[in-house]
PDB file of C-alpha atoms in Angstrom:
ATOM      1  CA  UNK A   1      -1.245 -11.937   8.698  1.00  0.00           C
ATOM      2  CA  UNK A   2       0.846  -9.593   6.551  1.00  0.00           C
ATOM      3  CA  UNK A   3       3.800 -10.597   4.408  1.00  0.00           C
ATOM      4  CA  UNK A   4       6.230  -8.040   3.009  1.00  0.00           C
ATOM      5  CA  UNK A   5       6.414  -8.185  -0.797  1.00  0.00           C
ATOM      6  CA  UNK A   6       9.802  -7.472  -2.348  1.00  0.00           C
ATOM      7  CA  UNK A   7       9.398  -4.670  -4.881  1.00  0.00           C
ATOM      8  CA  UNK A   8      11.996  -6.356  -7.103  1.00  0.00           C
ATOM      9  CA  UNK A   9       9.653  -9.340  -7.544  1.00  0.00           C
ATOM     10  CA  UNK A  10       6.442  -7.335  -7.878  1.00  0.00           C
ATOM     11  CA  UNK A  11       6.098  -8.238 -11.560  1.00  0.00           C
ATOM     12  CA  UNK A  12       5.845 -11.920 -10.632  1.00  0.00           C
ATOM     13  CA  UNK A  13       3.464 -11.182  -7.761  1.00  0.00           C
ATOM     14  CA  UNK A  14       1.106  -9.178  -9.998  1.00  0.00           C
ATOM     15  CA  UNK A  15       0.538 -12.247 -12.189  1.00  0.00           C
ATOM     16  CA  UNK A  16      -1.635 -13.651  -9.392  1.00  0.00           C
ATOM     17  CA  UNK A  17      -4.039 -10.692  -9.507  1.00  0.00           C
ATOM     18  CA  UNK A  18      -6.348  -9.082 -12.026  1.00  0.00           C
ATOM     19  CA  UNK A  19      -7.610  -5.544 -11.402  1.00  0.00           C
ATOM     20  CA  UNK A  20      -6.780  -3.159  -8.555  1.00  0.00           C
ATOM     21  CA  UNK A  21      -8.448  -0.346  -6.674  1.00  0.00           C
ATOM     22  CA  UNK A  22      -6.633   2.992  -6.665  1.00  0.00           C
ATOM     23  CA  UNK A  23      -7.286   4.960  -3.485  1.00  0.00           C
ATOM     24  CA  UNK A  24      -6.667   8.719  -3.470  1.00  0.00           C
ATOM     25  CA  UNK A  25      -7.752  11.440  -1.044  1.00  0.00           C
ATOM     26  CA  UNK A  26      -9.407  14.757  -1.782  1.00  0.00           C
ATOM     27  CA  UNK A  27      -8.892  18.106  -0.108  1.00  0.00           C
ATOM     28  CA  UNK A  28     -11.629  17.125   2.360  1.00  0.00           C
ATOM     29  CA  UNK A  29      -9.555  13.996   3.198  1.00  0.00           C
ATOM     30  CA  UNK A  30     -12.310  11.668   2.040  1.00  0.00           C
ATOM     31  CA  UNK A  31     -11.159   8.588   0.178  1.00  0.00           C
ATOM     32  CA  UNK A  32     -11.883   8.274  -3.542  1.00  0.00           C
ATOM     33  CA  UNK A  33     -11.589   4.724  -4.883  1.00  0.00           C
ATOM     34  CA  UNK A  34     -11.652   3.586  -8.518  1.00  0.00           C
ATOM     35  CA  UNK A  35     -11.031   0.246 -10.215  1.00  0.00           C
ATOM     36  CA  UNK A  36      -7.937   0.332 -12.451  1.00  0.00           C
ATOM     37  CA  UNK A  37      -5.742  -1.982 -14.497  1.00  0.00           C
ATOM     38  CA  UNK A  38      -2.169  -0.857 -13.752  1.00  0.00           C
ATOM     39  CA  UNK A  39       0.897  -2.121 -15.555  1.00  0.00           C
ATOM     40  CA  UNK A  40       4.356  -2.234 -14.018  1.00  0.00           C
ATOM     41  CA  UNK A  41       6.938  -0.549 -16.235  1.00  0.00           C
ATOM     42  CA  UNK A  42      10.434   0.530 -15.245  1.00  0.00           C
ATOM     43  CA  UNK A  43       9.724   0.315 -11.511  1.00  0.00           C
ATOM     44  CA  UNK A  44       6.501   2.338 -11.582  1.00  0.00           C
ATOM     45  CA  UNK A  45       2.840   1.438 -11.963  1.00  0.00           C
ATOM     46  CA  UNK A  46       1.290   3.039 -15.050  1.00  0.00           C
ATOM     47  CA  UNK A  47      -2.441   3.751 -14.788  1.00  0.00           C
ATOM     48  CA  UNK A  48      -4.226   5.144 -17.823  1.00  0.00           C
ATOM     49  CA  UNK A  49      -7.785   6.308 -18.266  1.00  0.00           C
ATOM     50  CA  UNK A  50      -8.360   7.866 -14.854  1.00  0.00           C
ATOM     51  CA  UNK A  51     -11.020  10.506 -14.311  1.00  0.00           C
ATOM     52  CA  UNK A  52     -10.803  14.122 -13.259  1.00  0.00           C
ATOM     53  CA  UNK A  53     -11.358  13.484  -9.527  1.00  0.00           C
ATOM     54  CA  UNK A  54      -8.567  10.911  -9.392  1.00  0.00           C
ATOM     55  CA  UNK A  55      -6.201  13.195 -11.320  1.00  0.00           C
ATOM     56  CA  UNK A  56      -7.040  16.191  -9.114  1.00  0.00           C
ATOM     57  CA  UNK A  57      -6.641  14.174  -5.900  1.00  0.00           C
ATOM     58  CA  UNK A  58      -3.354  12.556  -6.954  1.00  0.00           C
ATOM     59  CA  UNK A  59      -1.963  15.946  -7.983  1.00  0.00           C
ATOM     60  CA  UNK A  60      -2.848  17.593  -4.665  1.00  0.00           C
ATOM     61  CA  UNK A  61      -2.107  14.575  -2.441  1.00  0.00           C
ATOM     62  CA  UNK A  62       0.377  12.259  -4.183  1.00  0.00           C
ATOM     63  CA  UNK A  63       0.441   9.585  -1.446  1.00  0.00           C
ATOM     64  CA  UNK A  64      -1.772   6.855  -2.939  1.00  0.00           C
ATOM     65  CA  UNK A  65      -2.549   3.206  -2.300  1.00  0.00           C
ATOM     66  CA  UNK A  66      -3.417   0.419  -4.718  1.00  0.00           C
ATOM     67  CA  UNK A  67      -5.292  -2.648  -3.488  1.00  0.00           C
ATOM     68  CA  UNK A  68      -5.586  -5.880  -5.491  1.00  0.00           C
ATOM     69  CA  UNK A  69      -8.291  -8.105  -4.005  1.00  0.00           C
ATOM     70  CA  UNK A  70      -7.715 -11.860  -3.860  1.00  0.00           C
ATOM     71  CA  UNK A  71      -9.073 -13.926  -6.749  1.00  0.00           C
ATOM     72  CA  UNK A  72     -10.636 -16.414  -4.355  1.00  0.00           C
ATOM     73  CA  UNK A  73     -11.788 -16.460  -0.718  1.00  0.00           C
ATOM     74  CA  UNK A  74      -8.883 -17.092   1.631  1.00  0.00           C
ATOM     75  CA  UNK A  75      -6.342 -15.628  -0.767  1.00  0.00           C
ATOM     76  CA  UNK A  76      -3.992 -12.733  -0.288  1.00  0.00           C
ATOM     77  CA  UNK A  77      -4.832  -9.084  -0.875  1.00  0.00           C
ATOM     78  CA  UNK A  78      -1.913  -7.137  -2.340  1.00  0.00           C
ATOM     79  CA  UNK A  79      -1.484  -3.591  -1.004  1.00  0.00           C
ATOM     80  CA  UNK A  80       0.992  -1.179  -2.599  1.00  0.00           C
ATOM     81  CA  UNK A  81       1.752   2.323  -1.320  1.00  0.00           C
ATOM     82  CA  UNK A  82       3.346   4.857  -3.601  1.00  0.00           C
ATOM     83  CA  UNK A  83       3.763   8.428  -4.752  1.00  0.00           C
ATOM     84  CA  UNK A  84       1.667   9.529  -7.729  1.00  0.00           C
ATOM     85  CA  UNK A  85       2.949  11.613 -10.610  1.00  0.00           C
ATOM     86  CA  UNK A  86       0.105  12.873 -12.790  1.00  0.00           C
ATOM     87  CA  UNK A  87       0.745  13.177 -16.523  1.00  0.00           C
ATOM     88  CA  UNK A  88      -1.442  14.290 -19.405  1.00  0.00           C
ATOM     89  CA  UNK A  89      -2.981  10.887 -20.043  1.00  0.00           C
ATOM     90  CA  UNK A  90      -1.924   8.705 -17.099  1.00  0.00           C
ATOM     91  CA  UNK A  91      -0.923   8.494 -13.477  1.00  0.00           C
ATOM     92  CA  UNK A  92       2.423   6.935 -12.614  1.00  0.00           C
ATOM     93  CA  UNK A  93       2.843   5.514  -9.132  1.00  0.00           C
ATOM     94  CA  UNK A  94       6.393   5.362  -7.848  1.00  0.00           C
ATOM     95  CA  UNK A  95       6.580   2.333  -5.543  1.00  0.00           C
ATOM     96  CA  UNK A  96       7.302   2.770  -1.837  1.00  0.00           C
ATOM     97  CA  UNK A  97       6.259  -0.526  -0.201  1.00  0.00           C
ATOM     98  CA  UNK A  98       4.078  -3.563  -0.758  1.00  0.00           C
ATOM     99  CA  UNK A  99       2.506  -6.175   1.491  1.00  0.00           C
ATOM    100  CA  UNK A 100       0.315  -9.190   1.028  1.00  0.00           C
ATOM    101  CA  UNK A 101      -2.405  -9.723   3.572  1.00  0.00           C
ATOM    102  CA  UNK A 102      -4.375 -12.945   3.971  1.00  0.00           C
ATOM    103  CA  UNK A 103      -8.122 -12.553   4.335  1.00  0.00           C
ATOM    104  CA  UNK A 104      -9.063 -14.213   7.593  1.00  0.00           C
ATOM    105  CA  UNK A 105     -12.870 -13.989   7.011  1.00  0.00           C
TER     106      UNK A 105
END
């Protein structure tokens, strides 16, 4: 079951999660996934310390997804889609939509 997450309340929602996975795609359209610790600032997710592959992928294909796994079995996974802007030392993700999805395992 999916539940739409209001982007205006994303700061509160993020308190229930720890780390996230940032998913980008390369020129070969294969997914590249890395664990990150984003912070929400001024309506965008700020992700520092990403590697060359992530930066290259996000530059070439700015549509990215972040996935926060649930802290405990049966919890919600938070999924955020956005558009990446690659800077010198960070990737900013401009928010497009967010959903929470309960693990039915």
